[in-house]
Coordinates of C-alpha atoms in Angstrom, one line a residue:
Chain E
M10 CA 88.8 82.0 44.5
K11 CA 88.3 82.3 40.8
A12 CA 88.7 78.6 40.4
I13 CA 85.7 78.1 42.7
I14 CA 83.4 80.8 41.4
G15 CA 84.4 80.1 37.8
N16 CA 83.7 76.4 38.2
K17 CA 81.1 75.4 35.7
Y18 CA 79.1 73.4 38.2
F19 CA 79.1 76.2 40.8
L20 CA 77.8 78.5 38.0
L21 CA 75.1 75.9 37.0
I22 CA 73.9 75.8 40.6
A23 CA 73.9 79.6 40.7
R24 CA 71.8 79.7 37.5
I25 CA 69.4 77.1 38.9
L26 CA 69.0 79.0 42.1
L27 CA 68.6 82.4 40.5
G28 CA 66.4 81.1 37.8
F29 CA 63.9 79.4 40.2
T30 CA 63.9 82.4 42.5
F31 CA 62.9 84.8 39.7
I32 CA 60.4 82.3 38.2
I33 CA 58.6 82.0 41.5
A34 CA 58.8 85.7 42.2
G35 CA 57.4 86.5 38.8
I36 CA 54.6 84.0 39.0
E37 CA 53.5 85.2 42.5
K38 CA 53.3 88.8 41.3
I39 CA 51.6 87.9 38.0
S40 CA 48.9 86.1 40.0
Y41 CA 48.1 89.1 42.3
P42 CA 48.9 92.2 40.2
E43 CA 46.8 94.6 42.3
D44 CA 48.6 93.6 45.5
F45 CA 51.9 94.1 43.8
A46 CA 50.8 97.5 42.5
T47 CA 50.0 98.4 46.1
S48 CA 53.4 97.2 47.3
I49 CA 55.0 99.4 44.6
S50 CA 53.0 102.5 45.6
N51 CA 53.9 102.0 49.3
Y52 CA 57.5 102.8 48.4
K53 CA 56.3 106.3 47.6
V54 CA 58.9 106.6 44.8
F55 CA 57.0 106.3 41.5
P56 CA 54.4 108.6 40.1
I57 CA 50.9 107.2 40.4
Y58 CA 50.3 106.9 36.7
S59 CA 53.4 104.6 36.4
I60 CA 52.5 102.2 39.2
N61 CA 50.3 99.8 37.2
I62 CA 52.6 99.6 34.1
I63 CA 55.5 98.7 36.5
A64 CA 53.3 96.1 38.2
I65 CA 52.2 94.6 34.9
T66 CA 55.6 94.4 33.2
I67 CA 58.3 93.7 35.9
P68 CA 57.0 90.3 36.9
W69 CA 57.0 89.1 33.3
I70 CA 60.6 90.3 32.9
E71 CA 61.5 88.4 36.0
L72 CA 59.7 85.2 34.9
I73 CA 61.1 85.2 31.4
S74 CA 64.6 86.0 32.4
G75 CA 64.4 83.4 35.1
L76 CA 63.2 80.7 32.6
L77 CA 65.9 81.6 30.0
I78 CA 68.7 81.7 32.5
L79 CA 67.6 78.3 33.9
Y80 CA 67.6 76.7 30.5
G81 CA 70.9 78.3 29.6
I82 CA 69.6 80.6 26.9
A83 CA 71.4 84.0 26.6
I84 CA 72.9 83.5 30.0
K85 CA 74.9 86.6 30.3
E86 CA 72.2 88.8 28.9
N87 CA 69.6 87.4 31.3
A88 CA 72.0 87.7 34.2
F89 CA 72.5 91.3 33.3
I90 CA 68.7 91.9 33.3
I91 CA 68.4 90.1 36.7
N92 CA 71.3 92.0 38.1
I93 CA 69.8 95.4 37.1
L94 CA 66.5 94.3 38.8
L95 CA 68.3 93.3 41.9
I96 CA 70.2 96.5 42.1
T97 CA 67.0 98.4 41.7
F98 CA 65.3 96.3 44.4
I99 CA 68.2 96.8 46.8
M100 CA 68.1 100.6 46.3
L101 CA 64.4 100.8 46.8
I102 CA 64.6 98.8 50.1
M103 CA 67.4 101.0 51.3
M104 CA 65.4 104.1 50.6
A105 CA 62.4 102.6 52.4
I106 CA 64.5 101.8 55.4
M107 CA 66.1 105.2 55.5
R108 CA 62.6 106.8 55.4
G109 CA 61.4 104.6 58.1
L110 CA 58.7 102.9 56.0
D111 CA 57.4 99.7 57.6
I112 CA 56.1 98.2 54.4
E113 CA 55.9 94.9 52.6
C114 CA 58.9 94.2 50.4
G115 CA 56.7 92.9 47.5
C116 CA 59.7 90.8 46.5
F117 CA 57.6 87.6 46.2
G118 CA 54.2 89.2 46.0
T119 CA 52.4 90.1 49.3
R120 CA 51.2 86.7 50.5
Y121 CA 54.3 85.9 52.5
G122 CA 54.4 89.1 54.6
Q123 CA 58.0 89.9 53.9
K124 CA 58.9 93.3 55.2
V125 CA 61.7 95.6 54.1
G126 CA 64.8 95.3 56.2
I127 CA 68.5 94.5 56.4
L128 CA 67.8 90.8 55.8
K129 CA 66.1 91.6 52.5
I130 CA 69.1 93.7 51.5
L131 CA 71.4 90.8 52.4
E132 CA 69.2 88.3 50.5
N133 CA 69.1 90.4 47.4
S134 CA 72.8 91.1 47.7
G135 CA 73.5 87.4 47.8
F136 CA 71.4 86.9 44.6
L137 CA 73.3 89.8 43.0
F138 CA 76.6 88.1 43.8
L139 CA 75.4 85.0 42.0
G140 CA 74.2 87.1 39.1
L141 CA 77.4 88.9 38.8
M142 CA 79.4 85.6 38.9
I143 CA 77.2 84.2 36.1
M144 CA 77.6 87.4 34.1
F145 CA 81.3 87.5 34.3
F146 CA 82.3 83.8 34.4
D147 CA 79.6 81.7 32.9
S148 CA 80.4 80.3 29.5
N149 CA 77.3 78.2 28.8
K150 CA 79.4 75.0 29.0
V151 CA 76.9 73.3 31.1
T152 CA 73.2 73.7 30.5
M153 CA 70.0 72.0 31.4
F154 CA 69.9 70.6 27.8
D155 CA 73.0 68.6 28.6
N156 CA 71.0 66.4 30.9
I157 CA 68.1 66.1 28.4
K158 CA 70.4 65.0 25.6
K159 CA 71.8 62.3 27.9
Chain T
M231 CA 82.7 89.4 28.8
N232 CA 80.7 89.8 25.7
I233 CA 77.1 91.0 26.4
N234 CA 74.7 91.5 23.5
F235 CA 72.8 94.5 24.5
V236 CA 70.5 94.3 21.5
L237 CA 69.5 90.8 22.7
I238 CA 68.8 92.3 26.2
L239 CA 66.6 94.9 24.6
K240 CA 64.7 92.2 22.6
I241 CA 64.2 90.1 25.7
I242 CA 62.9 93.0 27.7
L243 CA 60.6 94.2 24.9
S244 CA 59.3 90.7 24.3
S245 CA 58.5 90.4 28.0
I246 CA 56.7 93.7 28.0
V247 CA 54.6 92.7 25.0
I248 CA 53.7 89.3 26.6
A249 CA 52.9 91.1 29.8
L250 CA 50.5 93.6 28.2
V251 CA 48.8 90.8 26.2
Y252 CA 48.4 88.7 29.3
N253 CA 47.1 91.7 31.3
F254 CA 44.6 92.5 28.6
L255 CA 43.3 88.9 28.6
S256 CA 43.4 88.4 32.3
V257 CA 40.5 88.6 34.6
N258 CA 42.7 90.3 37.2
G259 CA 44.2 92.7 34.6
L260 CA 45.0 96.2 35.7
N261 CA 44.3 99.5 34.0
I262 CA 47.6 100.4 32.2
I263 CA 47.5 103.9 33.7
K264 CA 46.6 103.9 37.4
K265 CA 44.2 106.7 38.1
E266 CA 43.7 108.6 41.3
T267 CA 41.0 107.2 43.6
P268 CA 37.7 109.1 42.9
I269 CA 36.6 111.4 45.7
V270 CA 33.3 113.2 46.1
S271 CA 33.4 116.7 47.5
V272 CA 31.0 117.6 50.2
Q273 CA 29.3 120.9 49.8
D274 CA 29.4 123.4 52.7
D275 CA 25.7 123.3 53.3
E276 CA 25.7 119.5 53.3
L277 CA 28.5 119.0 55.7
N278 CA 26.5 119.3 58.9
K279 CA 23.7 117.1 57.6
D280 CA 26.2 114.6 56.2
I281 CA 28.2 114.1 59.5
H282 CA 24.9 113.4 61.3
S283 CA 23.7 111.0 58.7
V284 CA 23.3 107.4 59.7
T285 CA 23.3 106.1 56.2
P286 CA 26.4 103.9 55.7
T287 CA 28.4 104.8 52.7
E288 CA 31.4 103.4 50.9
Q289 CA 32.1 106.5 49.0
I290 CA 35.2 108.6 49.8
K291 CA 34.1 112.1 50.6
G292 CA 36.5 115.0 50.4
I293 CA 36.4 118.2 52.4
N294 CA 38.2 121.5 51.9
L295 CA 40.2 123.6 54.3
K296 CA 37.3 125.6 55.6
Q297 CA 35.3 122.5 56.2
A298 CA 38.2 120.8 57.9
F299 CA 38.7 123.7 60.2
E300 CA 35.0 123.8 61.0
L301 CA 35.2 120.1 62.0
F302 CA 38.4 120.7 63.9
N303 CA 36.5 123.0 66.2
S304 CA 33.7 120.5 66.7
D305 CA 33.3 117.7 69.2
R306 CA 33.7 114.1 68.4
V307 CA 35.9 114.7 65.4
I308 CA 39.2 112.9 65.2
F309 CA 41.9 113.9 62.7
I310 CA 44.0 111.1 61.5
D311 CA 47.4 111.6 59.9
A312 CA 48.0 108.9 57.3
R313 CA 51.7 109.7 56.8
D314 CA 54.6 107.7 58.2
Q315 CA 55.7 108.4 61.8
W316 CA 58.7 110.5 60.8
D317 CA 56.5 113.0 58.9
Y318 CA 54.0 113.0 61.7
N319 CA 56.6 113.7 64.4
E320 CA 58.0 116.6 62.4
G321 CA 54.6 118.3 62.4
H322 CA 50.9 117.4 62.3
I323 CA 47.5 118.9 62.7
Q324 CA 47.1 119.6 66.4
N325 CA 45.5 116.7 68.3
S326 CA 45.5 114.4 65.3
I327 CA 46.5 110.8 65.8
N328 CA 48.9 108.9 63.5
I329 CA 47.8 105.8 61.6
P330 CA 50.5 105.3 58.9
E331 CA 48.7 103.9 55.9
F332 CA 51.5 101.7 54.8
S333 CA 51.4 99.7 58.0
F334 CA 47.7 99.8 58.6
E335 CA 46.3 96.7 60.3
P336 CA 42.6 96.5 61.5
S337 CA 43.9 94.8 64.6
D338 CA 46.2 97.7 65.5
T339 CA 45.5 99.1 69.0
T340 CA 45.0 102.7 67.7
V341 CA 42.5 101.5 65.1
R342 CA 40.6 99.4 67.7
K343 CA 40.3 102.3 70.0
L344 CA 38.5 104.4 67.3
D345 CA 34.8 105.0 67.9
K346 CA 32.6 104.5 64.9
N347 CA 30.2 107.2 66.2
N348 CA 32.9 109.8 65.8
V349 CA 33.7 111.7 62.6
H350 CA 37.2 110.9 61.3
V351 CA 39.1 113.2 59.0
V352 CA 42.0 111.6 57.3
Y353 CA 44.8 113.7 55.7
C354 CA 48.3 113.3 54.3
E355 CA 50.5 115.9 52.6
G356 CA 48.2 117.4 50.1
D357 CA 46.3 117.1 46.8
D358 CA 48.4 114.5 45.0
C359 CA 48.8 112.2 48.0
E360 CA 46.9 108.9 47.7
I361 CA 47.6 107.5 51.1
S362 CA 44.8 109.4 52.9
K363 CA 42.3 108.1 50.3
R364 CA 43.6 104.5 50.8
L365 CA 43.4 104.8 54.6
A366 CA 39.9 106.2 54.3
I367 CA 38.9 103.2 52.2
N368 CA 40.3 100.9 54.8
L369 CA 38.5 102.7 57.6
I370 CA 35.2 102.8 55.6
S371 CA 35.5 99.1 55.0
L372 CA 35.7 98.5 58.7
G373 CA 32.5 100.4 59.3
F374 CA 33.8 103.9 60.0
S375 CA 31.3 105.4 57.6
K376 CA 31.8 109.0 58.9
T377 CA 35.2 109.2 57.4
Y378 CA 36.3 112.2 55.3
V379 CA 39.5 113.0 53.4
F380 CA 40.9 116.5 53.9
T381 CA 42.1 116.9 50.4
G382 CA 44.3 120.0 51.1
G383 CA 46.4 118.0 53.5
F384 CA 48.9 119.1 56.1
Y385 CA 50.7 121.7 54.0
E386 CA 47.5 123.6 53.2
W387 CA 46.6 123.6 56.9
L388 CA 50.1 124.7 57.8
N389 CA 50.0 127.5 55.2
A390 CA 46.8 128.8 56.6
S391 CA 48.5 129.0 60.0
Y392 CA 46.0 126.7 61.7
P393 CA 47.0 124.8 64.8
V394 CA 49.8 122.4 64.4
A395 CA 51.9 120.4 66.8
R396 CA 55.1 118.4 66.8
S397 CA 55.4 115.1 68.6
N398 CA 57.4 116.6 71.4
D399 CA 54.8 119.2 72.2
N400 CA 52.2 118.5 75.0
E401 CA 48.9 118.3 73.2
S402 CA 46.4 119.0 75.9
D403 CA 43.3 117.6 74.2
N404 CA 43.3 113.8 74.0
R405 CA 40.1 113.3 71.9
Q406 CA 40.5 109.6 71.5

């Protein structure tokens, strides 16, 4: 098992997948900050004065971490950041489900109409699995720059 | 597994700085601190005149407990609970209907059945609850200009021992 998940090409694919996902997620939310702020407030977790600051900063953390992990820069550190974000998202979705909130996830902005639900938890858990593998096993042996140098 | 937590902090702080600069320069930038939606209180002596006014308005108007109770005893007034269905089922203002703000759709059957000639009073939990204001904005944008927000909310109503119901109770008056 460790041979598979520790394989440098598996980890490269995981980084590409995770990187692109967070880049797209970040860009969508940066493009429509007010919609994302509404999504955040719908979870009814955060105090009203904090909603906008969260909506402004989180997408950029996603975008920059996604870009850096894609290009193999500070891989473990960015995987850590992404994992923390994913754990937070999973907890928020679980809380929304337990409270019976039929709301937009806000995971990729609000344009795609993705609701909170078990599928969203599974999706985020899958990304979290990739993020944890990268954090524990990646050694930066294979990066996007390898292809550019060739 | 060597993780450089100082580097993590630098990445996060740099991201935050970039985010704030972009927000400042962006046309779609948000206010850093989200403020509560402004609400205009209706004076007691203006309420009767206001509910019969035909002038459309996009302002959110707030009413207090006394005004809400006065409207409760009037005809053609519908109370709307903006909370989620669980909170509504546990207890709501008697004869109110439930339109959860977070799942509001203009095409929803409950919304389409509303009569624009009626007065609608939207409420949620209380003073610091924004969802009633957001639902009121949605209704006003659909042309329901006689929409008010009961700012005291369900708990003020409950504390005043005014009529409440639970979803299992038979509510005799179907005002819809």
